[in-house]
Short mmCIF file of C-alpha atoms and ligand atoms in Angstrom, two decimals:
data_model
loop_
_atom_site.label_atom_id
_atom_site.label_comp_id
_atom_site.label_asym_id
_atom_site.label_seq_id
_atom_site.Cartn_x
_atom_site.Cartn_y
_atom_site.Cartn_z
CA SER O 1117 -6.86 36.72 40.15
CA ALA O 1118 -7.74 37.79 43.70
CA SER O 1119 -7.04 41.30 44.92
CA VAL O 1120 -3.90 41.84 47.00
CA TYR O 1121 -5.58 44.22 49.47
CA GLU O 1122 -9.34 44.42 50.03
CA LYS O 1123 -9.49 48.14 50.86
CA VAL O 1124 -6.88 50.63 49.67
CA ALA O 1125 -6.76 54.30 50.76
CA LEU O 1126 -4.84 56.76 48.59
CA LEU O 1127 -3.89 59.98 50.37
CA GLY O 1128 -2.91 62.64 47.84
CA LEU O 1129 -4.53 62.35 44.41
CA GLY O 1130 -1.86 63.25 41.88
CA LEU O 1131 0.08 61.54 39.09
CA ILE O 1132 1.38 58.75 41.33
CA ALA O 1133 -1.86 57.94 43.20
CA GLY O 1134 -3.98 58.25 40.06
CA SER O 1135 -1.72 55.82 38.24
CA ILE O 1136 -1.87 53.36 41.16
CA ALA O 1137 -5.67 53.51 41.04
CA TRP O 1138 -5.91 53.03 37.28
CA ALA O 1139 -3.45 50.12 37.41
CA CYS O 1140 -5.40 48.54 40.30
CA ARG O 1141 -8.56 48.69 38.23
CA ARG O 1142 -6.85 47.19 35.19
CA ASP O 1143 -6.15 43.94 37.05
CA ASP O 1144 -8.47 43.95 40.11
CA VAL O 1145 -5.51 44.48 42.43
CA ALA O 1146 -7.70 46.16 45.07
CA GLY O 1147 -11.25 45.45 46.20
CA GLU O 1148 -12.18 49.06 46.94
CA ILE O 1149 -10.20 52.27 46.44
CA ARG O 1150 -10.83 55.32 48.59
CA GLY O 1151 -9.11 58.61 47.94
CA TYR O 1152 -8.44 61.85 49.74
CA ALA O 1153 -6.62 65.04 48.70
CA ARG O 1154 -6.33 68.30 50.61
CA SER O 1155 -7.65 70.51 47.85
CA ALA O 1156 -11.36 70.43 47.03
CA GLU O 1157 -10.44 70.94 43.39
CA SER O 1158 -8.41 67.68 43.31
CA ARG O 1159 -11.25 65.80 45.02
CA ASP O 1160 -13.83 67.12 42.54
CA LYS O 1161 -11.61 66.28 39.58
CA THR O 1162 -11.08 62.77 40.95
CA ARG O 1163 -14.82 62.26 41.35
CA LYS O 1164 -15.31 63.21 37.70
CA LEU O 1165 -12.40 61.06 36.48
CA GLY O 1166 -13.77 58.07 38.44
CA PHE O 1167 -10.56 56.27 39.40
CA CYS O 1168 -11.61 56.02 43.06
CA ASP O 1169 -14.71 54.20 44.30
CA VAL O 1170 -15.14 56.78 47.04
CA VAL O 1171 -13.54 60.23 47.37
CA CYS O 1172 -13.54 61.34 51.02
CA ASP O 1173 -13.41 64.88 52.40
CA SER O 1174 -11.01 63.90 55.17
CA ALA O 1175 -7.96 61.65 55.44
CA ILE O 1176 -9.38 60.11 58.61
CA GLU O 1177 -12.53 59.01 56.78
CA ALA O 1178 -10.45 57.60 53.89
CA VAL O 1179 -8.33 55.32 56.10
CA GLN O 1180 -11.27 53.79 58.06
CA ASP O 1181 -11.09 50.01 57.56
CA ALA O 1182 -8.29 50.30 54.98
CA ASP O 1183 -5.94 47.30 54.59
CA LEU O 1184 -3.37 49.43 52.75
CA VAL O 1185 -2.84 53.17 53.21
CA VAL O 1186 -0.67 54.88 50.58
CA LEU O 1187 0.87 58.26 51.43
CA ALA O 1188 1.13 59.93 48.01
CA VAL O 1189 1.62 63.58 48.97
CA PRO O 1190 4.79 65.71 48.62
CA VAL O 1191 7.49 64.32 50.96
CA GLY O 1192 7.32 67.30 53.34
CA ALA O 1193 3.62 66.62 53.99
CA MET O 1194 4.00 62.94 54.93
CA GLY O 1195 4.92 63.29 58.62
CA PRO O 1196 1.98 65.55 59.54
CA LEU O 1197 -0.40 63.36 57.52
CA ALA O 1198 0.83 60.18 59.26
CA ARG O 1199 0.29 61.83 62.64
CA GLU O 1200 -3.27 62.83 61.67
CA ILE O 1201 -4.37 59.36 60.51
CA ALA O 1202 -2.43 57.25 63.07
CA PRO O 1203 -5.19 56.90 65.70
CA HIS O 1204 -7.66 55.84 63.00
CA LEU O 1205 -5.73 53.01 61.35
CA LYS O 1206 -7.17 49.50 61.43
CA PRO O 1207 -5.00 47.09 63.47
CA GLY O 1208 -2.96 44.91 61.11
CA CYS O 1209 -3.10 47.35 58.18
CA THR O 1210 -0.04 48.32 56.16
CA VAL O 1211 1.02 51.92 55.66
CA THR O 1212 3.26 52.67 52.70
CA ASP O 1213 4.43 55.77 50.87
CA VAL O 1214 5.67 56.62 47.38
CA GLY O 1215 8.03 59.44 48.34
CA SER O 1216 11.11 60.27 46.26
CA VAL O 1217 13.24 60.48 49.43
CA LYS O 1218 13.39 57.72 52.05
CA ARG O 1219 15.57 58.54 55.09
CA THR O 1220 13.69 61.71 56.08
CA VAL O 1221 10.28 60.23 55.28
CA ILE O 1222 11.00 57.19 57.48
CA ASP O 1223 12.26 59.41 60.31
CA GLU O 1224 9.16 61.61 60.10
CA VAL O 1225 6.50 58.92 59.54
CA ALA O 1226 7.66 55.87 61.55
CA PRO O 1227 7.30 57.49 65.03
CA HIS O 1228 3.57 57.99 64.43
CA ILE O 1229 2.82 54.40 63.35
CA PRO O 1230 0.88 52.63 66.14
CA GLU O 1231 1.70 49.15 67.43
CA GLY O 1232 0.19 46.40 65.30
CA VAL O 1233 0.47 48.47 62.11
CA TYR O 1234 3.54 48.23 59.86
CA PHE O 1235 5.10 50.93 57.71
CA VAL O 1236 6.69 49.60 54.51
CA PRO O 1237 8.29 52.53 52.62
CA ALA O 1238 8.43 52.33 48.83
CA HIS O 1239 9.39 54.48 45.84
CA PRO O 1240 8.12 53.76 42.34
CA MET O 1241 10.83 54.92 39.94
CA ALA O 1242 8.42 56.17 37.32
CA GLY O 1243 6.93 59.53 36.56
CA THR O 1244 6.25 62.22 34.01
CA GLU O 1245 6.54 65.99 34.15
CA HIS O 1246 2.74 66.21 34.59
CA SER O 1247 0.99 66.43 37.94
CA GLY O 1248 -2.49 66.39 39.46
CA PRO O 1249 -5.38 63.89 39.35
CA ASP O 1250 -5.72 64.00 35.56
CA ALA O 1251 -2.05 63.11 34.98
CA GLY O 1252 -2.32 59.43 36.03
CA PHE O 1253 -2.55 56.44 33.68
CA ALA O 1254 -2.67 52.63 34.11
CA SER O 1255 0.62 51.74 32.40
CA LEU O 1256 2.90 54.18 34.28
CA TYR O 1257 4.51 51.39 36.35
CA ASP O 1258 4.78 48.73 33.64
CA ASN O 1259 8.34 47.35 33.58
CA ARG O 1260 9.56 50.09 35.90
CA TRP O 1261 11.33 49.63 39.22
CA CYS O 1262 9.73 50.13 42.57
CA LEU O 1263 12.31 50.31 45.36
CA ILE O 1264 11.19 48.86 48.70
CA VAL O 1265 12.91 50.08 51.87
CA PRO O 1266 11.74 47.81 54.73
CA THR O 1267 12.13 49.16 58.25
CA GLU O 1268 13.39 47.08 61.16
CA GLY O 1269 10.92 44.70 62.79
CA THR O 1270 8.44 44.53 59.91
CA PRO O 1271 7.26 40.94 59.36
CA GLU O 1272 8.45 39.46 56.06
CA ALA O 1273 4.84 38.68 55.07
CA ASP O 1274 3.89 42.38 55.13
CA VAL O 1275 6.86 43.36 52.95
CA ALA O 1276 6.20 40.48 50.52
CA ARG O 1277 2.55 41.49 50.23
CA LEU O 1278 3.44 45.06 49.27
CA GLU O 1279 5.91 43.67 46.71
CA GLU O 1280 3.13 41.49 45.29
CA PHE O 1281 0.96 44.63 45.06
CA TRP O 1282 3.62 46.42 42.99
CA HIS O 1283 4.21 43.37 40.79
CA ARG O 1284 0.49 43.32 39.98
CA LEU O 1285 0.71 47.04 39.08
CA GLY O 1286 3.32 46.03 36.48
CA ALA O 1287 6.51 46.96 38.32
CA ASN O 1288 9.64 45.04 39.30
CA THR O 1289 10.78 45.48 42.88
CA GLU O 1290 14.14 45.64 44.59
CA ARG O 1291 14.89 46.08 48.28
CA MET O 1292 17.28 48.80 49.29
CA GLU O 1293 18.56 50.54 52.39
CA ALA O 1294 17.30 54.12 52.94
CA GLU O 1295 20.64 55.99 52.75
CA HIS O 1296 21.69 54.11 49.63
CA HIS O 1297 18.31 54.77 48.04
CA ASP O 1298 18.71 58.51 48.63
CA LEU O 1299 22.18 58.55 47.06
CA VAL O 1300 21.10 56.53 44.01
CA CYS O 1301 18.10 58.81 43.49
CA ALA O 1302 20.24 61.93 43.85
CA VAL O 1303 22.30 60.66 40.88
CA VAL O 1304 19.56 59.28 38.62
CA SER O 1305 16.78 61.76 39.37
CA HIS O 1306 17.29 64.65 41.78
CA ILE O 1307 20.44 66.24 40.29
CA PRO O 1308 19.18 65.84 36.68
CA HIS O 1309 16.03 67.75 37.68
CA LEU O 1310 18.09 70.48 39.35
CA ILE O 1311 20.32 70.87 36.29
CA ALA O 1312 17.26 71.04 34.03
CA TYR O 1313 15.83 73.81 36.23
CA THR O 1314 19.09 75.78 35.99
CA MET O 1315 19.20 75.32 32.21
CA VAL O 1316 15.80 76.99 31.89
CA GLY O 1317 16.76 79.63 34.47
CA VAL O 1318 19.96 80.56 32.63
CA ALA O 1319 18.16 80.77 29.27
CA ASP O 1320 15.61 83.06 30.90
CA ASP O 1321 18.33 85.32 32.36
CA LEU O 1322 20.07 86.02 29.04
CA SER O 1323 19.72 89.44 27.47
CA LYS O 1324 21.38 88.70 24.12
CA VAL O 1325 19.22 85.64 23.32
CA SER O 1326 15.46 86.20 23.46
CA GLU O 1327 12.88 83.81 24.95
CA LYS O 1328 11.30 83.70 21.50
CA GLU O 1329 14.53 82.35 20.02
CA VAL O 1330 14.94 79.77 22.80
CA ILE O 1331 11.44 78.44 22.07
CA LYS O 1332 11.84 78.61 18.29
CA PHE O 1333 15.16 76.71 18.19
CA SER O 1334 14.57 74.45 21.22
CA ALA O 1335 14.70 71.23 19.16
CA ALA O 1336 18.50 71.59 19.03
CA GLY O 1337 18.79 70.11 22.56
CA PHE O 1338 17.05 72.46 24.96
CA ARG O 1339 13.63 70.83 24.57
CA ASP O 1340 14.76 67.21 25.27
CA PHE O 1341 17.06 68.25 28.04
CA THR O 1342 14.57 70.43 29.93
CA ARG O 1343 11.34 68.39 29.67
CA ILE O 1344 11.56 67.51 33.37
CA ALA O 1345 11.83 71.18 34.34
CA ALA O 1346 8.04 71.35 33.89
CA SER O 1347 7.60 69.14 37.00
CA ASP O 1348 5.66 70.16 40.11
CA PRO O 1349 7.52 72.85 42.13
CA THR O 1350 6.19 71.76 45.54
CA MET O 1351 7.26 68.17 45.03
CA TRP O 1352 10.77 69.22 43.97
CA ARG O 1353 11.18 71.81 46.70
CA ASP O 1354 10.47 69.04 49.23
CA VAL O 1355 12.91 66.62 47.55
CA PHE O 1356 15.82 69.04 47.99
CA LEU O 1357 14.78 70.05 51.51
CA THR O 1358 14.67 66.39 52.58
CA ASN O 1359 17.57 64.87 50.60
CA LYS O 1360 20.02 67.62 51.49
CA GLU O 1361 23.16 65.55 52.19
CA ALA O 1362 23.12 63.32 49.09
CA THR O 1363 22.15 66.11 46.69
CA ILE O 1364 24.84 68.46 48.04
CA GLU O 1365 27.45 65.70 47.73
CA MET O 1366 26.42 64.92 44.15
CA LEU O 1367 26.20 68.59 43.25
CA GLY O 1368 29.84 68.95 44.37
CA ARG O 1369 30.88 66.11 42.06
CA PHE O 1370 28.89 67.59 39.20
CA THR O 1371 30.47 71.02 39.71
CA GLU O 1372 33.98 69.48 39.61
CA GLU O 1373 33.25 67.80 36.28
CA LEU O 1374 31.86 71.00 34.85
CA PHE O 1375 34.97 72.95 35.92
CA ALA O 1376 37.22 70.29 34.35
CA LEU O 1377 35.30 70.56 31.08
CA GLN O 1378 35.41 74.36 31.25
CA ARG O 1379 39.20 74.16 31.61
CA ALA O 1380 39.48 71.74 28.68
CA ILE O 1381 37.44 74.12 26.51
CA ARG O 1382 39.50 77.15 27.57
CA THR O 1383 42.84 75.42 26.95
CA GLY O 1384 41.60 73.83 23.71
CA ASP O 1385 42.21 70.29 25.02
CA GLY O 1386 40.36 68.43 22.25
CA GLU O 1387 41.79 65.10 23.32
CA GLN O 1388 40.25 65.39 26.77
CA LEU O 1389 36.88 66.52 25.42
CA HIS O 1390 36.82 63.69 22.87
CA ALA O 1391 37.77 61.05 25.43
CA TYR O 1392 35.12 62.34 27.85
CA PHE O 1393 32.35 62.37 25.23
CA THR O 1394 33.36 58.90 23.98
CA ARG O 1395 33.17 57.42 27.47
CA THR O 1396 29.83 59.07 28.27
CA ARG O 1397 28.31 58.15 24.90
CA ALA O 1398 29.05 54.47 25.56
CA ILE O 1399 27.36 54.68 28.96
CA ARG O 1400 24.33 56.54 27.60
CA ARG O 1401 23.93 54.05 24.74
CA GLY O 1402 23.72 51.27 27.31
CA ILE O 1403 20.42 52.79 28.57
CA LEU O 1404 17.15 51.91 26.73
P1 NAD P 784 1.13 65.60 42.39
O1 NAD P 784 1.52 67.02 42.54
O2 NAD P 784 0.64 65.11 41.07
O3 NAD P 784 0.03 65.22 43.49
C1 NAD P 784 0.14 65.52 44.84
C2 NAD P 784 -1.23 65.39 45.49
O4 NAD P 784 -1.12 65.58 46.89
C3 NAD P 784 -2.26 66.42 45.02
O5 NAD P 784 -3.51 65.79 44.91
C4 NAD P 784 -2.30 67.43 46.17
O6 NAD P 784 -3.56 68.08 46.25
C5 NAD P 784 -2.08 66.52 47.35
N1 NAD P 784 -1.55 67.14 48.55
C6 NAD P 784 -0.51 68.00 48.66
N2 NAD P 784 -0.28 68.29 49.95
C7 NAD P 784 -1.18 67.59 50.67
C8 NAD P 784 -1.46 67.45 52.06
N3 NAD P 784 -0.75 68.11 52.97
N4 NAD P 784 -2.48 66.62 52.44
C9 NAD P 784 -3.20 65.97 51.52
N5 NAD P 784 -2.99 66.05 50.19
C10 NAD P 784 -2.00 66.86 49.78
O7 NAD P 784 2.39 64.75 42.89
P2 NAD P 784 2.88 63.29 42.48
O8 NAD P 784 3.78 63.40 41.30
O9 NAD P 784 1.73 62.36 42.46
O10 NAD P 784 3.83 62.99 43.73
C11 NAD P 784 3.35 62.44 44.93
C12 NAD P 784 4.51 61.80 45.68
O11 NAD P 784 5.13 60.84 44.84
C13 NAD P 784 5.61 62.77 46.11
O12 NAD P 784 6.05 62.42 47.39
C14 NAD P 784 6.71 62.54 45.10
O13 NAD P 784 7.98 62.78 45.67
C15 NAD P 784 6.52 61.07 44.76
N6 NAD P 784 6.98 60.65 43.42
C16 NAD P 784 6.79 61.44 42.32
C17 NAD P 784 7.24 61.03 41.08
C18 NAD P 784 7.06 61.90 39.85
O14 NAD P 784 7.81 61.76 38.89
N7 NAD P 784 6.10 62.79 39.82
C19 NAD P 784 7.84 59.79 40.94
C20 NAD P 784 7.98 58.97 42.06
C21 NAD P 784 7.55 59.42 43.30
#
């Protein structure tokens, strides 16, 4: 079938952009794909991997004539990047992003978007703990959700076209409001990552249990639980800097639960522990 956008520019060439490119190629979703990343190493790797038709040495060059521009850099880098490319966008083109946080990204990107160009924020809810140009693969978005967060005044046709783009990449889409998106993602993604980081940090701080033992016996829970702690530090730093309110609120709730469980353990309240684990097992079994 026909491509959804003739020319697509991917800014940032990591796991998310690489997977978009591979999925575009799988089903001819884009006519031509141009890519740009800040580091020369990422650009060279991308040239060798071949998922872009053209790899440009500047963002400005990459967005020339583009019908869709995808901001796929860490969330803290999106505002400055939008400002840099703004004067060079083709009238009528769509700008989108893939950032894990929406309120801050919209506030930092939208003011730079020129008249006649529409910004349609999005967030594919798919990822792995790997990063960089070689981490991407075509099936990453298959049967996953991509949340679309339309901003005021964007014509329905532009939003629908971006949704069609994500459907062709294999994803389902749902529209959501920015604040709600940030709260949902704090629960299902941001806090779990933070807890995984602390789990590794605590294990590393112990003096009575050696790192060798942690690695050797990790199959007992540690390994499954902490897989996501191998994720990119820059990306996750930016998530917590930009989703401050929702993550602090959720962290408060998490801390309360942990204290309640600590109390139940100390007082030997087996009934409470059993009831808690029974309820959470039922919820967890409902996933997958
Ligand atoms: P990544 O680390 O794999 O890739 C980031 C890319 O951006 C690299 O090519 C890097 O060189 C480039 N880059 C960094 N700063 C830049 C700048 N200032 N200008 C130009 N290029 C720059 O990261 P990723 O996992 O692909 O994440 C990209 C975006 O997608 C982030 O905003 C992240 O929040 C979001 N996201 C990630 C996941 C995930 O699980 N990894 C899932 C959904 C959304």
